[in-house]
PDB file of C-alpha atoms in Angstrom:
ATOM      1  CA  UNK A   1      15.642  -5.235  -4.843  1.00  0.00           C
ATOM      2  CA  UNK A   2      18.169  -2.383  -5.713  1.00  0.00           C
ATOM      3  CA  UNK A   3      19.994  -0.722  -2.810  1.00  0.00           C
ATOM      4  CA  UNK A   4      18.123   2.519  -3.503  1.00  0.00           C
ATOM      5  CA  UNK A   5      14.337   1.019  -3.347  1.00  0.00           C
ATOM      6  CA  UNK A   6      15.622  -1.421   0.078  1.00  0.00           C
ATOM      7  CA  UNK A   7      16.710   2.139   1.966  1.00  0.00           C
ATOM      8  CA  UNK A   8      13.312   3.720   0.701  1.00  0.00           C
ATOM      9  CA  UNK A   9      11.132   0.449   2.245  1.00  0.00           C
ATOM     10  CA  UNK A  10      13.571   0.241   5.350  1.00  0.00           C
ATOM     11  CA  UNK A  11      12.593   4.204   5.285  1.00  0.00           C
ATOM     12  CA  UNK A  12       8.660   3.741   5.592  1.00  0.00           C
ATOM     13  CA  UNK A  13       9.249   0.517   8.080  1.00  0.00           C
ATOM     14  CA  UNK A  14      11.043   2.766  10.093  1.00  0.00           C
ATOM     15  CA  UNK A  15       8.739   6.054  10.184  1.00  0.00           C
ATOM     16  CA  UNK A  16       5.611   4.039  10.281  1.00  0.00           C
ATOM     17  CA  UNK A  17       6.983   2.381  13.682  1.00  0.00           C
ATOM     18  CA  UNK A  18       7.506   5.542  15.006  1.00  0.00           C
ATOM     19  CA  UNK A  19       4.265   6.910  14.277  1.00  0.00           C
ATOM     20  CA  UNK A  20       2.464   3.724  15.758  1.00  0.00           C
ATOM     21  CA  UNK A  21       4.801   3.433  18.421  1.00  0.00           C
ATOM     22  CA  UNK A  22       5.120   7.045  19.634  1.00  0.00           C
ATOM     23  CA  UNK A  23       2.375   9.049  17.774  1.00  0.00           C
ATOM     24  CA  UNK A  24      -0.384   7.033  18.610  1.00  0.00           C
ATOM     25  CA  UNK A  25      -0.460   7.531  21.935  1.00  0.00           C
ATOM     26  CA  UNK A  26      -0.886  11.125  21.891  1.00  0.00           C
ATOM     27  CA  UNK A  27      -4.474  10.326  19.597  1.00  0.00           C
ATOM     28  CA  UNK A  28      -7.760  11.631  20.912  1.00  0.00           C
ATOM     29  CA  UNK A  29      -9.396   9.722  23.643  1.00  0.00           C
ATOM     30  CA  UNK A  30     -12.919  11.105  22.625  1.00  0.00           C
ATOM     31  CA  UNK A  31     -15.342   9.264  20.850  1.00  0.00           C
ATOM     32  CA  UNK A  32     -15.604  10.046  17.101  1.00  0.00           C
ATOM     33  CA  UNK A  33     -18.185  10.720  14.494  1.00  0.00           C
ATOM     34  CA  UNK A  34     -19.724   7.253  14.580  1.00  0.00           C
ATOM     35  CA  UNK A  35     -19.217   6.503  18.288  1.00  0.00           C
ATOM     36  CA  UNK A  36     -20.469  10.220  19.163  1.00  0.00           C
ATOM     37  CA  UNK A  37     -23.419   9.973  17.004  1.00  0.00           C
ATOM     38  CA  UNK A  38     -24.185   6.296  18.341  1.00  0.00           C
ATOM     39  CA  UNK A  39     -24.042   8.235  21.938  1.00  0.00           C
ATOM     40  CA  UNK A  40     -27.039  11.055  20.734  1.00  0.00           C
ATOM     41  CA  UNK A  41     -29.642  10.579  23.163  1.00  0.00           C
ATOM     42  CA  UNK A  42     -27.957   8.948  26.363  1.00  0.00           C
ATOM     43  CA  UNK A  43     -26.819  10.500  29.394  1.00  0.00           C
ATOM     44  CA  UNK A  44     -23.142   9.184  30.690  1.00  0.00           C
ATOM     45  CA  UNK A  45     -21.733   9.215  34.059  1.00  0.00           C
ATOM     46  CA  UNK A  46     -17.934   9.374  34.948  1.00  0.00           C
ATOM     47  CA  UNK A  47     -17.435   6.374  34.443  1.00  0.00           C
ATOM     48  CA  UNK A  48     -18.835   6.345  30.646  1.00  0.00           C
ATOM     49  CA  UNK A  49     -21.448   4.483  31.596  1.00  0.00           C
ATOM     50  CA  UNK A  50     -25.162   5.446  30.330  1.00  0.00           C
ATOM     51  CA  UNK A  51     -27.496   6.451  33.081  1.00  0.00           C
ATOM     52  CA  UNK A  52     -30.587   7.231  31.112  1.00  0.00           C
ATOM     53  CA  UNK A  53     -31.966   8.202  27.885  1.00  0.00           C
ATOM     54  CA  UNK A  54     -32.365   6.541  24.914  1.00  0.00           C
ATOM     55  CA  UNK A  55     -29.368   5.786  21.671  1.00  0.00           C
ATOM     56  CA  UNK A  56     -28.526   2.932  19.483  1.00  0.00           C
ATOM     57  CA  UNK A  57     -25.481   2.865  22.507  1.00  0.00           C
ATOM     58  CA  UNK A  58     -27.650   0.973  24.763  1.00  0.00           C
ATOM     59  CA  UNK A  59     -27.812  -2.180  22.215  1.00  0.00           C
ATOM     60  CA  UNK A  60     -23.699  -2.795  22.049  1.00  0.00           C
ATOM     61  CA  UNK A  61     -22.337  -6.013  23.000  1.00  0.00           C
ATOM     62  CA  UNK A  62     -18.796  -6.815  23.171  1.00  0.00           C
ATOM     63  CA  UNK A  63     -16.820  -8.200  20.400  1.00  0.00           C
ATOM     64  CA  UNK A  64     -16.267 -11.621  19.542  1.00  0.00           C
ATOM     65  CA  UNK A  65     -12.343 -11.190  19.890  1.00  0.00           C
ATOM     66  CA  UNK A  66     -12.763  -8.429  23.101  1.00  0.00           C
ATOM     67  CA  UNK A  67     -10.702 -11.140  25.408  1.00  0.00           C
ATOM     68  CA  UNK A  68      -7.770 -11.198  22.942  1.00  0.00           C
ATOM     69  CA  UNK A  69      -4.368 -10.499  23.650  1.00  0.00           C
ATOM     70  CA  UNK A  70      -4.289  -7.379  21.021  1.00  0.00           C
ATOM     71  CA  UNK A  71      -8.297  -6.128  22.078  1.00  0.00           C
ATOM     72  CA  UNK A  72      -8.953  -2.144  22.833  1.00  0.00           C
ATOM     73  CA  UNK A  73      -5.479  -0.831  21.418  1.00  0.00           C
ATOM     74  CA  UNK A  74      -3.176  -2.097  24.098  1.00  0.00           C
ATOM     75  CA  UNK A  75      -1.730  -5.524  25.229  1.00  0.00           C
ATOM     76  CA  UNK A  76      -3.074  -7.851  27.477  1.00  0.00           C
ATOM     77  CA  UNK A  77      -0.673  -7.804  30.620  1.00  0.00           C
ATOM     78  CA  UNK A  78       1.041  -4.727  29.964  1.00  0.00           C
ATOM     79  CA  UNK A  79       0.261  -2.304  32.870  1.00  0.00           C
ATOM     80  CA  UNK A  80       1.470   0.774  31.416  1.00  0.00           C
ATOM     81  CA  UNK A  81      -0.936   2.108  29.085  1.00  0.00           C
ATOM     82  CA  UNK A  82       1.708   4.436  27.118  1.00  0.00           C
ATOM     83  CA  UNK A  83       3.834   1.199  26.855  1.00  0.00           C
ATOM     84  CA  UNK A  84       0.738  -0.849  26.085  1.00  0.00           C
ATOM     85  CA  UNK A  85      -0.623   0.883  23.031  1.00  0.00           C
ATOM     86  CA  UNK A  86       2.369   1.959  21.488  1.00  0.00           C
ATOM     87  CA  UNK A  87       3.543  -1.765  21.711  1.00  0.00           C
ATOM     88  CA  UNK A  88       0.174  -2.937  19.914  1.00  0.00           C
ATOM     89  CA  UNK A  89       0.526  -0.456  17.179  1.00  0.00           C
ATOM     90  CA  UNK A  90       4.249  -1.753  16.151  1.00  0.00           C
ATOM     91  CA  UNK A  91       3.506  -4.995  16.580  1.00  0.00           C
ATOM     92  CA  UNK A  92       0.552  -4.302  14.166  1.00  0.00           C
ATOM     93  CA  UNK A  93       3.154  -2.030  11.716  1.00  0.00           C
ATOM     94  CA  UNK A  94       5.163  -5.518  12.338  1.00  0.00           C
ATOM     95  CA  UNK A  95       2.387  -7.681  11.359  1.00  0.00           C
ATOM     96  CA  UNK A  96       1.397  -5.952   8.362  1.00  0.00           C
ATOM     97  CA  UNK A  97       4.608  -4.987   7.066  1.00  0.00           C
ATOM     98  CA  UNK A  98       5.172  -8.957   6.763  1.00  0.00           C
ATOM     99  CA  UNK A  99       1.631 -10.041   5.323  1.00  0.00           C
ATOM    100  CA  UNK A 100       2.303  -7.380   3.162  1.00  0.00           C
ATOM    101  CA  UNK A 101       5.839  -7.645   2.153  1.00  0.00           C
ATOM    102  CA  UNK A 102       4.541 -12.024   1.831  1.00  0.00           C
ATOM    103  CA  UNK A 103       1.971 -11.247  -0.718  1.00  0.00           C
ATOM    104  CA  UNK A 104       4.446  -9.261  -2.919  1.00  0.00           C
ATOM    105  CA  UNK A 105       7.205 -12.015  -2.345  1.00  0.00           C
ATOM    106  CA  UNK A 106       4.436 -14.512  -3.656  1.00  0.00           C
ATOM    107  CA  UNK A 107       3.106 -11.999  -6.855  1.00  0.00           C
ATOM    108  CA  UNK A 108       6.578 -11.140  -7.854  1.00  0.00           C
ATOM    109  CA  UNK A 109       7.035 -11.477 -11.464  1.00  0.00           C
ATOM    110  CA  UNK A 110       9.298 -14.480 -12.143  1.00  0.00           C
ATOM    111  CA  UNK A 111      10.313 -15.472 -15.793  1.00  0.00           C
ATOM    112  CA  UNK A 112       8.757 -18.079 -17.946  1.00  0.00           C
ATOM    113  CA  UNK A 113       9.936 -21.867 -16.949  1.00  0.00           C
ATOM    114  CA  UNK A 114      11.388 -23.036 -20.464  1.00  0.00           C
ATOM    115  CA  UNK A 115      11.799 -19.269 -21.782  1.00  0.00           C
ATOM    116  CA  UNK A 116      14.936 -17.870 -22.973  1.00  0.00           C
ATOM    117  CA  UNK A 117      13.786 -14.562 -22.441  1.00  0.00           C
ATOM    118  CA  UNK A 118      13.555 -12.676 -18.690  1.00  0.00           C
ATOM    119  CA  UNK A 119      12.530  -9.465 -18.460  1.00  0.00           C
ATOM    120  CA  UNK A 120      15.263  -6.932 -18.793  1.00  0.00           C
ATOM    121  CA  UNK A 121      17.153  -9.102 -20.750  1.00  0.00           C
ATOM    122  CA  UNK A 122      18.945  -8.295 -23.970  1.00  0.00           C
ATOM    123  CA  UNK A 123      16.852 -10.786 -25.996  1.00  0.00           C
ATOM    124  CA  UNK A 124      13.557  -9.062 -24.753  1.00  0.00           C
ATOM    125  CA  UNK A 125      15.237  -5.378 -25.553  1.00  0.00           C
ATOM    126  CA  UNK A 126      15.872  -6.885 -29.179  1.00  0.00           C
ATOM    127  CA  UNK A 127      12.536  -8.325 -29.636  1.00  0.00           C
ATOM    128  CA  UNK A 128      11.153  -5.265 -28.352  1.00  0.00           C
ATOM    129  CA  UNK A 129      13.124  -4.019 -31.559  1.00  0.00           C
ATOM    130  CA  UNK A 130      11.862  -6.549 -34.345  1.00  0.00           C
ATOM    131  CA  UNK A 131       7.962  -5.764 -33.180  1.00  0.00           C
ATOM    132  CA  UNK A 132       9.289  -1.991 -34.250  1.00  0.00           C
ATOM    133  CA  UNK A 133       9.205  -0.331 -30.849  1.00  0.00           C
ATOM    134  CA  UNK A 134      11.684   2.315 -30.207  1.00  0.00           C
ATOM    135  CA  UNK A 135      14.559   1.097 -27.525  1.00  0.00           C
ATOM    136  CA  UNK A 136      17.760   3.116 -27.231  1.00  0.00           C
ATOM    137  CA  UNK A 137      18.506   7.075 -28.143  1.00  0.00           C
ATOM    138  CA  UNK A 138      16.770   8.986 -30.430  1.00  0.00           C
ATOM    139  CA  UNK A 139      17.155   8.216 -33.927  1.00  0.00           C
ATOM    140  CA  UNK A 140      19.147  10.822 -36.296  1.00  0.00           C
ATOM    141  CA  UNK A 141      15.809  10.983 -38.579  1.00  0.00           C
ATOM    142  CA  UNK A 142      14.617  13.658 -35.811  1.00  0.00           C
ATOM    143  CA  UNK A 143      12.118  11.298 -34.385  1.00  0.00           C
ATOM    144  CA  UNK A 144      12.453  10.290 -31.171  1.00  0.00           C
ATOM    145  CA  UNK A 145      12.525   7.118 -28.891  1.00  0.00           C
ATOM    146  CA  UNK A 146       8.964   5.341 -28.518  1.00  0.00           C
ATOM    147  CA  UNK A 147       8.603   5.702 -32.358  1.00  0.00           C
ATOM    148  CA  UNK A 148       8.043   2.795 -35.159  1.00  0.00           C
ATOM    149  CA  UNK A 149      11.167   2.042 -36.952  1.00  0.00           C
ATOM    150  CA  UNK A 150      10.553   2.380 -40.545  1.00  0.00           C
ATOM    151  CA  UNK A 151       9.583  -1.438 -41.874  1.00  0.00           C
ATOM    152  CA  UNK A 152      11.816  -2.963 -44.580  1.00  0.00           C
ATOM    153  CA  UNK A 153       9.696  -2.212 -48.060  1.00  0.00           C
ATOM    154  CA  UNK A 154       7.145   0.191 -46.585  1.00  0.00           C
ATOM    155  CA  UNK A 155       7.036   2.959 -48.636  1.00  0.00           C
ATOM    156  CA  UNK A 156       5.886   5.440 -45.608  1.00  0.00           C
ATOM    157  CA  UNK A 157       7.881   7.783 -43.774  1.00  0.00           C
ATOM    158  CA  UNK A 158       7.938   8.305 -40.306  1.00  0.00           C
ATOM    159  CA  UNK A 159       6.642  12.124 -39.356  1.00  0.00           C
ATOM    160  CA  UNK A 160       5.393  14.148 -36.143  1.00  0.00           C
ATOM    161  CA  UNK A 161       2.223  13.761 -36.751  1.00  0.00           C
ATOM    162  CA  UNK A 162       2.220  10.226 -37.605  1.00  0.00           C
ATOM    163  CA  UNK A 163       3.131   7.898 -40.636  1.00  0.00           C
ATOM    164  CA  UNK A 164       2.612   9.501 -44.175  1.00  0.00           C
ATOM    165  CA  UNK A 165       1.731   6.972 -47.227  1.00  0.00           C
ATOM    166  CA  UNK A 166       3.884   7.707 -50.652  1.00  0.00           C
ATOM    167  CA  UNK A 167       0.010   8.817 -51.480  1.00  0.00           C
ATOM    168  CA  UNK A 168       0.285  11.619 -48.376  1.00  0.00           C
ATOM    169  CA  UNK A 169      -2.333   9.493 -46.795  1.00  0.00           C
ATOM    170  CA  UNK A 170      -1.825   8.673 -42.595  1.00  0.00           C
TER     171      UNK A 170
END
């Protein structure tokens, strides 16, 4: 990893903490769309607790995973809710940056066992040349880089528009 991309990743590592450590504690304590339109119909004490009425509310159970250390945005022993959630959310930043930054480590392109060639070598820039792509500055014929070098014996001429035939055919 260059210097450059490392301070641009240890950039986003560092704002994304800040946003789930900080940020999220200032998010909205009301329900949203789904939860809000799950609560259409029911009638809800102080407490949040339904009194009367009838919504697809009344048929929640708890999660599977409710008693877990990480459960309803907050940790498990932590008294101080501020503390609590923002805690849980870099943790999860924490988490995630490492699954994440695992899976790359594990996709990362690696050369060839037995090839001579690794990417960004010379050898692949000059075979990059003999399959007649482009490499390098532009080319004094006023074409530019990207284009076919003329082939050895080919009687066609490389234009804007294209290659010409010695018949003016493309």
């Amino acid at each position: 990893m260059s210097k450059r991309s490392g301070a641009f990743v240890l950039g986003g590592l560092l704002v994304a903490l800040l946003l789930a450590g900080v940020v999220s504690n200032f998010a909205s304590a009301h329900p949203d769309g789904l939860d809000s339109s799950l609560r259409e119909g029911c009638t809800f004490d102080a407490d949040d607790n339904i009194t009367g009425g009838s919504c697809p509310a009344q048929q929640a159970k708890d999660h599977e995973l409710a008693d877990s250390p990480l459960a309803d945005y907050g940790i498990r022993g932590v008294d101080n809710a501020f503390l609590s959630t923002g805690l849980s959310g870099v943790l999860g930043v924490l988490i995630t940056f490492a699954v994440g930054g695992g899976l790359f480590w594990l996709t990362r392109r690696r050369p060839i066992p037995g090839s001579a060639q690794a990417p960004g070598s010379a050898e692949a820039a000059g075979s990059a040349e003999a399959v007649g792509t482009r490499v390098g500055p532009a080319r004094t014929d006023g074409s530019g880089p990207g284009t076919p070098a003329p082939r050895g014996g080919d009687a066609s001429t490389a234009t804007s528009a294209g290659r010409t035939g010695s018949d003016g055919t493309e």
